[in-house]
XYZ file of C-alpha atoms in Angstrom:
695
model
C -10.386 30.350 16.880
C -9.003 27.864 19.391
C -5.555 26.420 18.607
C -5.766 22.625 18.365
C -3.939 20.698 21.076
C -2.169 17.465 20.171
C -3.509 14.437 22.025
C -0.795 13.265 24.488
C 1.119 10.147 23.475
C 1.051 8.906 27.076
C -2.748 9.058 27.099
C -3.145 6.540 24.278
C -5.027 3.499 25.575
C -3.465 0.093 24.882
C -1.935 -0.377 21.397
C 1.307 -1.526 23.038
C 2.922 -2.913 19.882
C 2.240 0.251 17.901
C 3.581 2.522 20.626
C 6.658 0.369 21.132
C 7.461 0.293 17.392
C 7.168 4.092 17.212
C 9.366 4.545 20.276
C 12.067 2.177 18.995
C 12.276 4.243 15.802
C 12.392 7.413 17.874
C 15.380 5.968 19.733
C 17.080 4.738 16.521
C 15.747 6.084 13.198
C 18.155 3.641 11.509
C 15.589 0.916 12.249
C 13.835 2.101 9.100
C 10.401 3.410 10.028
C 7.053 1.902 10.967
C 4.067 0.751 8.936
C 0.878 0.627 11.029
C -1.880 -1.547 9.561
C -5.349 -1.570 11.037
C -9.046 -1.023 10.716
C -10.698 2.369 10.911
C -10.903 4.184 14.232
C -7.938 2.516 15.971
C -5.946 5.643 16.932
C -3.289 5.160 14.245
C -3.123 8.832 13.268
C -3.621 10.007 16.843
C -0.576 8.095 18.103
C 1.668 9.177 15.225
C 0.800 12.851 15.563
C 1.353 12.618 19.308
C 4.828 11.119 18.906
C 6.456 14.308 17.606
C 5.585 16.120 20.830
C 7.774 13.787 22.932
C 10.783 13.803 20.609
C 13.777 15.840 21.845
C 14.194 19.295 20.248
C 16.849 19.708 17.565
C 19.591 22.288 17.044
C 19.542 23.858 13.567
C 21.518 26.416 11.599
C 19.573 29.698 11.794
C 17.850 30.489 8.495
C 18.660 27.138 6.858
C 15.592 25.813 5.049
C 16.966 22.254 5.238
C 17.368 21.976 9.015
C 21.146 21.439 9.007
C 22.796 20.400 12.267
C 25.202 23.227 13.255
C 27.618 20.669 14.756
C 27.810 18.666 11.497
C 26.414 20.819 8.660
C 25.646 19.195 5.322
C 28.437 20.184 2.886
C 26.027 19.853 -0.072
C 23.240 21.938 1.497
C 21.722 24.289 -1.127
C 21.583 27.015 1.534
C 25.233 26.406 2.477
C 28.047 26.305 2.988
C 27.589 26.581 6.745
C 30.591 27.100 9.004
C 31.286 24.313 11.492
C 30.510 25.261 15.094
C 28.582 28.277 13.858
C 25.535 29.839 15.525
C 22.717 27.498 16.492
C 18.994 27.776 17.118
C 16.715 25.206 18.753
C 13.298 24.160 17.516
C 10.927 21.265 18.235
C 11.130 18.143 16.093
C 8.703 18.526 13.202
C 5.873 16.284 12.111
C 5.425 16.632 8.349
C 2.410 14.992 6.691
C 2.546 13.848 3.076
C -0.881 14.049 1.380
C -1.942 11.075 -0.748
C -2.416 13.338 -3.776
C 0.979 15.060 -3.515
C 3.084 15.533 -6.636
C 6.693 14.485 -7.060
C 7.833 18.123 -6.934
C 5.950 18.634 -3.674
C 7.770 15.662 -2.156
C 11.373 16.157 -3.249
C 11.305 19.857 -4.137
C 11.302 21.678 -7.443
C 13.786 23.528 -9.603
C 12.772 26.684 -11.438
C 13.784 25.516 -14.922
C 12.760 28.814 -16.503
C 15.168 30.866 -14.359
C 17.908 28.277 -14.701
C 17.804 28.445 -18.523
C 16.975 32.097 -19.132
C 18.881 33.707 -16.230
C 21.435 31.073 -15.261
C 20.120 31.053 -11.675
C 19.782 27.779 -9.755
C 16.573 28.387 -7.804
C 15.404 25.441 -5.686
C 12.200 25.270 -3.650
C 12.515 22.653 -0.860
C 9.927 19.903 -0.633
C 8.482 17.898 2.208
C 11.610 15.723 2.514
C 13.600 18.810 3.458
C 10.966 19.921 5.961
C 10.974 16.468 7.605
C 14.766 16.284 8.003
C 15.564 15.280 11.617
C 11.869 14.952 12.389
C 8.911 12.692 11.501
C 7.471 12.189 8.010
C 3.954 10.787 8.258
C 2.046 9.266 5.337
C -1.570 8.457 6.102
C -3.077 5.841 3.747
C 0.367 5.055 2.361
C -1.124 2.165 0.370
C -3.021 4.708 -1.749
C 0.098 6.758 -2.532
C 1.346 6.491 -6.107
C 4.017 3.829 -6.465
C 6.693 6.146 -7.829
C 6.224 8.478 -4.848
C 6.575 5.547 -2.449
C 9.772 4.549 -4.257
C 11.192 8.070 -3.908
C 10.151 8.238 -0.276
C 11.727 4.933 0.697
C 14.888 5.618 -1.284
C 15.360 8.885 0.589
C 14.691 7.160 3.917
C 17.270 4.458 3.124
C 19.969 6.794 1.761
C 19.374 9.717 4.103
C 19.510 12.092 1.130
C 17.106 13.520 -1.430
C 18.097 14.055 -5.056
C 16.429 16.319 -7.616
C 17.503 16.023 -11.253
C 16.022 18.247 -13.940
C 17.558 18.559 -17.449
C 21.177 18.708 -16.310
C 20.513 20.709 -13.139
C 21.107 18.693 -9.958
C 20.397 19.445 -6.298
C 20.816 17.197 -3.272
C 20.380 17.622 0.465
C 20.250 15.597 3.669
C 16.901 13.940 4.445
C 17.040 11.784 7.561
C 13.677 11.309 9.205
C 11.496 8.883 11.089
C 9.169 7.464 8.444
C 5.710 6.384 9.595
C 2.984 5.080 7.325
C -0.540 4.047 8.267
C -3.018 2.095 6.176
C -6.305 0.247 6.249
C -5.788 -3.161 4.556
C -9.416 -3.096 3.353
C -8.425 -0.357 0.906
C -5.592 -2.323 -0.695
C -2.113 -3.569 0.117
C 1.352 -2.275 -0.546
C 3.452 -4.286 -2.950
C 5.659 -6.808 -1.098
C 8.773 -5.018 -2.377
C 7.622 -1.812 -0.696
C 6.463 -3.583 2.444
C 9.980 -4.923 2.886
C 11.411 -1.403 2.878
C 9.595 -0.483 6.088
C 11.650 -1.491 9.099
C 8.818 -2.530 11.410
C 5.153 -3.332 10.886
C 2.393 -3.663 13.463
C -1.235 -4.734 13.233
C -3.703 -2.773 15.347
C -7.352 -3.395 16.178
C -9.854 -1.798 18.505
C -9.840 -3.342 21.990
C -12.566 -5.926 22.595
C -12.605 -5.370 26.337
C -15.558 -3.186 27.315
C -13.569 -1.505 30.096
C -10.791 -0.389 27.762
C -13.302 0.875 25.220
C -15.029 2.866 27.946
C -11.692 4.402 28.916
C -11.061 5.410 25.298
C -14.399 7.214 25.156
C -13.851 8.788 28.576
C -10.488 10.248 27.620
C -11.683 11.377 24.207
C -14.556 13.280 25.801
C -12.210 14.819 28.366
C -9.778 15.953 25.657
C -12.558 17.463 23.545
C -14.162 19.253 26.498
C -10.964 20.821 27.876
C -7.961 20.276 25.555
C -5.607 22.494 27.555
C -6.539 20.949 30.864
C -6.278 17.423 29.454
C -2.819 18.195 28.096
C -1.749 19.578 31.483
C -2.943 16.374 33.223
C -0.534 14.329 31.122
C 2.342 16.820 31.037
C 4.406 14.973 33.654
C 4.082 11.633 31.811
C 5.000 13.338 28.532
C 8.145 14.880 30.055
C 9.122 11.532 31.549
C 8.677 9.817 28.198
C 10.709 12.496 26.396
C 13.501 12.143 28.959
C 13.511 8.361 28.512
C 13.786 8.703 24.720
C 16.695 11.137 25.115
C 18.431 8.805 27.599
C 17.979 5.824 25.276
C 19.461 7.812 22.382
C 22.488 8.662 24.501
C 22.878 5.015 25.542
C 22.433 3.616 22.020
C 26.103 3.891 20.881
C 27.163 1.875 23.943
C 24.843 -1.100 23.313
C 26.719 -4.276 22.325
C 25.230 -6.906 20.010
C 27.088 -10.009 21.153
C 27.785 -13.074 19.077
C 25.098 -15.096 20.879
C 22.425 -12.457 20.238
C 23.514 -12.069 16.622
C 23.280 -15.844 16.161
C 19.715 -15.745 17.454
C 18.817 -12.899 15.073
C 20.101 -14.751 12.022
C 18.627 -18.086 13.191
C 15.169 -16.540 13.529
C 15.340 -14.880 10.095
C 16.510 -18.133 8.520
C 13.771 -20.128 10.267
C 11.067 -17.920 8.729
C 12.618 -18.066 5.254
C 12.563 -14.324 4.610
C 14.079 -13.083 1.356
C 17.357 -11.189 1.380
C 19.303 -9.893 4.366
C 17.399 -6.692 5.107
C 15.340 -8.575 7.700
C 18.489 -9.610 9.611
C 19.829 -6.057 9.647
C 16.532 -4.487 10.692
C 15.936 -7.102 13.407
C 19.425 -6.523 14.805
C 18.951 -2.741 14.820
C 15.553 -3.051 16.483
C 16.996 -5.386 19.132
C 19.766 -2.867 19.879
C 17.194 -0.040 20.103
C 15.053 -2.141 22.452
C 18.027 -2.797 24.706
C 18.740 0.946 24.858
C 15.058 1.678 25.518
C 15.178 -0.823 28.391
C 18.305 0.801 29.823
C 20.741 -2.026 29.020
C 24.073 -2.057 27.190
C 23.828 -5.732 26.140
C 21.305 -7.234 23.734
C 19.415 -10.125 25.314
C 17.171 -12.878 24.013
C 14.116 -10.871 25.015
C 15.326 -7.962 22.836
C 15.662 -10.320 19.860
C 12.217 -11.792 20.509
C 10.550 -8.368 20.613
C 12.444 -7.182 17.514
C 11.515 -10.295 15.516
C 7.827 -9.881 16.302
C 7.921 -6.370 14.853
C 10.382 -6.798 11.954
C 9.459 -10.146 10.377
C 5.665 -10.612 9.949
C 5.341 -8.473 6.804
C 8.436 -10.048 5.233
C 6.945 -13.546 5.153
C 4.401 -12.870 2.394
C 4.915 -15.071 -0.665
C 2.028 -13.806 -2.804
C -0.195 -10.701 -2.793
C -3.024 -12.429 -0.916
C -0.972 -13.811 1.989
C -1.749 -12.163 5.322
C 1.237 -10.991 7.374
C 1.865 -13.047 10.465
C 4.396 -14.781 12.667
C 4.110 -18.247 14.170
C 5.062 -18.025 17.850
C 6.086 -21.685 18.062
C 8.517 -21.272 15.170
C 9.946 -18.149 16.787
C 10.517 -19.834 20.143
C 11.987 -22.926 18.486
C 14.457 -20.803 16.494
C 15.516 -18.907 19.614
C 15.900 -22.166 21.505
C 17.966 -23.779 18.732
C 20.346 -20.790 18.657
C 20.678 -20.640 22.443
C 24.160 -21.792 23.556
C 24.304 -24.951 25.673
C 25.323 -23.921 29.192
C 27.051 -27.302 29.616
C 29.440 -26.438 26.797
C 30.267 -22.971 28.089
C 29.543 -22.162 31.727
C 30.327 -18.488 31.108
C 27.259 -16.574 29.963
C 27.757 -15.305 26.395
C 28.320 -11.627 25.828
C 25.030 -9.768 25.934
C 23.181 -12.552 27.833
C 22.008 -12.607 31.395
C 22.819 -15.391 33.898
C 19.372 -16.935 33.383
C 19.552 -18.062 29.779
C 19.128 -14.720 28.059
C 16.558 -13.095 30.379
C 16.872 -9.340 31.023
C 19.295 -8.591 33.828
C 17.576 -5.576 35.283
C 14.100 -4.393 36.106
C 13.749 -2.059 33.160
C 10.514 -2.680 31.298
C 10.957 -4.607 28.051
C 7.910 -3.177 26.382
C 6.814 0.299 25.514
C 4.606 2.424 27.730
C 2.592 0.451 30.236
C -0.784 -0.954 29.295
C -2.514 1.354 31.743
C -1.365 4.327 29.685
C -4.287 3.975 27.274
C -5.171 5.617 23.852
C -8.027 7.299 22.190
C -9.519 6.604 18.859
C -8.588 9.030 16.138
C -11.857 10.814 15.627
C -10.489 12.960 12.845
C -9.056 10.626 10.173
C -9.599 7.089 11.443
C -13.189 7.395 12.534
C -15.654 4.856 11.243
C -17.153 1.500 11.855
C -18.200 -1.638 10.086
C -14.629 -2.550 9.041
C -13.929 -6.053 7.873
C -11.158 -7.866 9.750
C -8.078 -8.683 7.649
C -8.523 -11.951 5.819
C -5.969 -14.209 4.269
C -6.143 -14.724 0.551
C -7.157 -17.934 -1.140
C -4.747 -20.831 -1.242
C -3.990 -22.886 -4.278
C -5.695 -26.225 -4.401
C -7.261 -28.769 -6.670
C -10.755 -27.504 -5.999
C -12.174 -30.809 -4.745
C -10.525 -33.833 -3.105
C -13.023 -36.104 -4.888
C -12.413 -36.279 -8.670
C -15.320 -36.409 -11.120
C -16.857 -39.868 -11.140
C -18.671 -39.866 -14.449
C -20.603 -38.019 -17.075
C -23.276 -36.938 -14.664
C -20.753 -34.952 -12.645
C -19.901 -32.918 -15.721
C -23.488 -31.838 -16.413
C -24.901 -28.573 -15.100
C -27.520 -28.592 -12.388
C -31.074 -29.251 -13.509
C -32.004 -25.644 -12.915
C -35.036 -25.729 -15.220
C -36.846 -28.087 -12.844
C -36.482 -25.647 -9.942
C -39.270 -23.245 -8.955
C -38.805 -19.679 -10.094
C -36.330 -17.756 -7.953
C -34.989 -20.817 -6.162
C -31.254 -21.404 -6.611
C -30.003 -24.863 -5.621
C -26.749 -23.932 -3.929
C -23.553 -25.937 -4.098
C -20.834 -25.561 -1.468
C -18.071 -23.105 -2.321
C -15.238 -24.581 -4.394
C -11.650 -23.470 -3.812
C -9.972 -21.926 -6.876
C -7.241 -23.691 -8.809
C -3.692 -22.389 -8.670
C -3.239 -18.872 -10.025
C -1.155 -18.245 -13.130
C 0.358 -15.270 -14.910
C -2.531 -13.575 -16.705
C -2.298 -11.607 -19.918
C -2.756 -7.870 -19.680
C -6.222 -6.630 -20.582
C -6.353 -2.935 -21.492
C -8.871 -0.164 -21.997
C -8.542 1.130 -25.589
C -7.451 4.696 -26.275
C -5.408 7.157 -24.208
C -6.649 8.071 -20.748
C -5.684 10.698 -18.184
C -6.360 8.827 -14.969
C -4.332 8.080 -11.894
C -0.893 6.498 -12.286
C -0.888 2.731 -12.631
C 0.296 -0.078 -14.880
C -2.576 -1.138 -17.098
C -3.806 1.174 -19.881
C -2.066 3.932 -21.833
C -2.519 7.422 -20.424
C -1.054 10.906 -20.322
C 0.872 11.029 -17.062
C 3.762 12.571 -15.145
C 5.999 9.580 -15.862
C 6.652 7.626 -19.020
C 8.024 8.140 -22.516
C 8.044 11.517 -24.231
C 5.471 11.673 -27.044
C 5.378 15.403 -27.781
C 5.406 18.856 -26.278
C 3.138 21.806 -25.577
C 3.494 25.447 -24.603
C 3.461 25.571 -20.777
C 0.553 27.305 -19.123
C 2.294 27.462 -15.739
C 5.598 26.412 -14.223
C 7.736 24.170 -16.431
C 8.326 20.862 -14.661
C 9.251 18.586 -17.610
C 11.274 20.490 -20.191
C 11.303 19.210 -23.777
C 14.824 20.392 -24.576
C 14.875 19.669 -28.323
C 11.579 21.445 -29.015
C 12.708 24.361 -26.829
C 15.877 24.760 -28.889
C 13.917 24.448 -32.154
C 11.506 27.164 -30.981
C 14.349 29.506 -29.976
C 16.621 28.980 -33.015
C 14.832 31.315 -35.505
C 15.059 34.268 -33.089
C 18.782 34.258 -32.261
C 19.819 36.978 -34.724
C 17.093 39.405 -33.696
C 17.987 38.782 -30.042
C 21.555 39.853 -30.758
C 23.277 36.519 -30.288
C 26.976 36.783 -31.240
C 28.598 33.925 -29.313
C 28.024 30.215 -28.860
C 25.372 30.621 -26.173
C 21.683 30.209 -26.974
C 19.426 33.091 -26.011
C 16.103 31.859 -24.650
C 12.846 33.641 -23.900
C 9.863 32.463 -21.880
C 7.927 31.901 -25.091
C 10.531 29.368 -26.305
C 10.017 26.899 -23.452
C 8.166 23.680 -24.188
C 6.640 21.288 -21.671
C 7.153 17.614 -22.487
C 4.082 15.419 -22.844
C 4.594 11.974 -21.373
C 2.728 8.772 -22.080
C 2.682 6.220 -19.296
C 0.186 3.827 -17.763
C -2.891 4.383 -15.638
C -4.788 2.264 -13.147
C -8.345 1.305 -14.029
C -11.497 0.111 -12.329
C -11.737 -3.586 -13.203
C -15.302 -4.724 -12.536
C -15.737 -8.498 -12.664
C -19.186 -9.869 -13.549
C -19.068 -13.534 -12.617
C -21.590 -16.176 -13.660
C -22.135 -18.315 -10.529
C -25.026 -20.328 -11.952
C -25.313 -24.067 -12.375
C -24.662 -23.824 -16.122
C -20.963 -23.221 -15.435
C -20.479 -26.998 -15.170
C -18.768 -29.378 -12.759
C -16.938 -28.534 -9.571
C -13.658 -29.079 -11.402
C -14.709 -26.572 -14.049
C -15.790 -24.049 -11.402
C -12.399 -24.401 -9.697
C -10.666 -23.679 -13.018
C -12.849 -20.605 -13.596
C -12.188 -19.300 -10.085
C -8.471 -19.888 -10.621
C -8.602 -17.797 -13.774
C -10.454 -14.957 -12.023
C -7.996 -15.144 -9.127
C -5.174 -14.776 -11.654
C -6.849 -11.683 -13.102
C -7.235 -10.304 -9.566
C -3.525 -10.851 -8.924
C -2.816 -8.997 -12.163
C -5.093 -6.142 -11.021
C -3.193 -5.980 -7.721
C 0.133 -5.686 -9.521
C -1.207 -3.031 -11.878
C -2.641 -0.906 -9.032
C -6.251 -1.195 -10.169
C -9.439 -0.648 -8.278
C -11.644 -3.769 -8.413
C -15.272 -4.721 -7.900
C -17.232 -7.973 -8.109
C -20.792 -8.574 -9.354
C -22.159 -12.116 -9.257
C -25.390 -13.490 -10.709
C -27.217 -16.737 -10.082
C -30.712 -17.909 -9.212
C -33.205 -15.049 -9.173
C -30.896 -12.065 -9.663
C -27.529 -10.355 -9.306
C -25.562 -9.117 -6.309
C -22.823 -6.539 -5.897
C -20.632 -8.931 -3.909
C -17.891 -6.324 -3.487
C -18.313 -2.591 -4.181
C -15.378 -1.021 -6.047
C -12.375 -0.962 -3.738
C -8.585 -0.997 -3.728
C -8.621 -4.128 -1.582
C -7.971 -6.886 -4.090
C -7.573 -9.208 -1.089
C -11.233 -8.705 -0.201
C -12.263 -9.611 -3.750
C -10.143 -12.768 -3.611
C -11.767 -13.764 -0.325
C -15.280 -13.226 -1.743
C -14.324 -15.311 -4.765
C -13.121 -18.223 -2.637
C -16.303 -18.259 -0.550
C -18.675 -17.902 -3.523
C -21.236 -20.734 -3.850
C -22.615 -21.750 -7.234
C -25.807 -23.220 -8.673
C -29.196 -22.219 -10.043
C -30.294 -20.279 -13.100
C -28.255 -17.768 -15.163
C -29.819 -14.261 -15.073
C -27.135 -12.645 -17.262
C -29.270 -9.548 -17.903
C -29.557 -8.887 -14.153
C -25.768 -9.149 -13.783
C -25.105 -6.716 -16.627
C -27.692 -4.228 -15.390
C -26.151 -4.303 -11.902
C -22.748 -3.683 -13.486
C -24.179 -0.770 -15.506
C -25.564 0.874 -12.365
C -22.338 0.285 -10.417
C -20.240 1.906 -13.137
C -22.651 4.834 -13.429
C -22.183 5.622 -9.741
C -18.404 5.196 -9.986
C -18.172 7.628 -12.892
C -19.563 10.285 -10.571
C -17.302 9.345 -7.657
C -14.077 8.844 -9.628
C -14.513 10.356 -13.101
C -10.846 10.089 -14.146
C -10.607 6.319 -13.607
C -11.687 4.479 -16.750
C -13.543 1.192 -16.220
C -12.817 -2.223 -17.683
C -15.684 -4.716 -17.513
C -14.674 -8.396 -17.374
C -17.665 -10.729 -17.849
C -16.927 -14.374 -16.988
C -19.718 -16.620 -18.316
C -20.631 -19.379 -20.759
C -23.318 -17.109 -22.238
C -26.286 -19.323 -21.357
C -29.136 -17.145 -20.083
C -31.878 -19.014 -18.193
C -34.709 -18.087 -15.864
C -38.485 -18.230 -15.762
C -40.182 -20.066 -18.615
C -41.702 -18.047 -21.419
C -39.104 -15.259 -21.313
C -36.478 -14.520 -23.971
C -33.550 -14.259 -21.564
C -30.916 -13.989 -24.291
C -32.710 -10.962 -25.781
C -32.796 -9.328 -22.339
C -29.069 -10.022 -21.887
C -28.253 -8.510 -25.284
C -30.265 -5.362 -24.530
C -28.442 -4.970 -21.211
C -25.144 -5.413 -23.043
C -26.186 -2.691 -25.474
C -26.636 -0.236 -22.586
C -23.051 -0.826 -21.469
C -21.782 -0.497 -25.037
C -23.679 2.771 -25.502
C -22.107 4.134 -22.315
C -18.647 3.558 -23.808
C -17.652 0.824 -21.351
C -14.627 -1.178 -22.459
C -15.321 -4.852 -21.916
C -13.847 -8.328 -22.202
C -15.931 -11.511 -22.174
C -14.191 -14.630 -20.856
C -15.916 -17.576 -22.533
C -16.225 -20.487 -20.080
C -18.294 -22.764 -22.302
C -17.216 -26.413 -22.057
C -18.109 -29.645 -23.844
C -17.650 -30.920 -27.359
C -20.579 -28.972 -28.809
C -20.184 -25.207 -28.306
C -22.948 -22.732 -29.045
C -20.829 -19.550 -29.101
C -23.278 -17.674 -26.878
C -20.530 -15.845 -24.973
C -19.017 -14.633 -28.250
C -22.412 -13.235 -29.285
C -22.699 -11.488 -25.932
C -19.247 -9.982 -26.476
C -20.368 -8.591 -29.838
C -23.327 -6.820 -28.195
C -20.968 -5.413 -25.555
C -18.675 -4.163 -28.316
C -15.730 -5.822 -26.611
C -13.235 -8.611 -26.957
C -14.072 -12.275 -26.322
C -11.419 -14.658 -25.034
C -11.562 -18.340 -24.326
C -10.640 -19.264 -20.773
C -7.565 -21.019 -22.179
C -6.364 -17.727 -23.726
C -5.980 -15.948 -20.383
C -2.717 -17.629 -19.482
C -1.071 -20.946 -18.695
C -4.143 -22.782 -17.443
C -4.568 -24.770 -20.656
C -4.073 -28.243 -19.210
C -6.340 -27.610 -16.214
C -9.136 -26.352 -18.450
C -8.756 -29.190 -20.952
C -8.985 -31.684 -18.131
C -12.205 -30.044 -16.930
C -13.808 -29.757 -20.386
């Protein structure tokens, strides 16, 4: 079996921002890591895996499982103590990959609770954080990683140490690594709080130039046909890159961040209104690393400019549906405002060149040159048909022209339209989002970790205990003592100590929250009322989408109008995509509720096969009026379709959007056939005044 050869970092085509961000972190891991966002097939994984090969080797204490530096060994190392200036061994810098489905014990390590309690032995098995110490920790699809694992990961990256606490037994060790995460925004976003913890973020996309794309294919074919020969072709460039990283690391302590450069850093961060001071610190560190990478000992305006472009875009998000970005005009204006006036001080400020902050040597200011192109990652990023990132909907009043009279409040005359023809209105922007109430799936689930419905999980409150079938990871101490107490005399206990056996141990059962599949079924027909009413309804659905984002749910969107129903968005983690579909959704025509419910039933049936542990929550947004071809009992059809969903055990909520002084209660009746809860639109949150104005 042929040993796989890592694709050379120098052979990556284009992707200059991504390569530069990775290299700056290689020079100074204190920058805080890199988050690479991009569509499928853009060489994200290829570049990250190639980076480890050009990192300088590290000296380690022989036999230490935690990679201690023999020059400065960790005094708290579980394999220690290690003598200072002891023997040393050299090994390459490691690339450690964290799987999306990893457990907490796999990440931070695990203690053998059974041996600790029954034998008094502290036995610790290192996790991936220990393996990544002084190397690279790579998380592919970091946006799909459980939130508590991301928290642990980023805490360790910030503190440089990993902590494991289990029932009074504590272990800690050094964990300093270059953290790299990659993600496809189509599959969902990271929470803004977690985004902020990554030092740098870059957006990548496949090149649009046909020549560059041809070069990607050419190099990929060459690497696949003769991996060893392809690696040898790029060996000289790889050695040169490794030497430059080592030289930049040596130069880093000598780089000076002058007052003028620091003023520009803080002026830029203030101009973009980022929260907190982490942005200022990260931008300053990245500017220092860029100066070292460029072979300078003074930070210049160009270093600040490059650092700001990498450190600030993801810190400007104000709500979950904002797209990261940086306005170049604002950046240049902030740099210009902070630039000292040469008339006031003829002496160039410390860290600035004679020409108003320009670099003072010929060292390149960017990463590897653009003619050092990259290949697509055919293993984990392969694919096509990706949607480009889209910004989320903005708050608005729905229509600059207010309703002019009673006629504007009436639904379209859909009964006069020929069968199957849906008179389409232009899309209406949603009203401002509000804080939505939590909708839950009844009962106790066992799905993936989240924040919506109750579930048995690895985190949460203790609700009981069981006999362990394998390794004890969550000890229920009280129940363990209760189980052991009756056997102390027969075990010969004479002193204060408690004698435990394997059969006494109890595993704690925890009740936490799970994420669900929230499938929205949205009535987009003309019966939903005026444009103002439609804007209020879209605002309510947008609020529920924001809630789903915060609760780490998977979402889908079914719409019905005119002649049938459409799966507008298949179930996905990308709540942003659902919000974009909602904003662009036109309305008008008849109300085929039965078609919408049947499409939802089929969608959920398929999802139960794909993701059986994730319980669904159906949210039907309608006024309950079923219309279509004449001579058909559309309400009866809708109720039969609702019965299918009820029989399948689907938890559901009907949001009643009926308006007007005379209300028929059709949505409530539909909710009864679904076996679910019915809520008025006003009961979802703080949209009462908007809805009353539209009614």
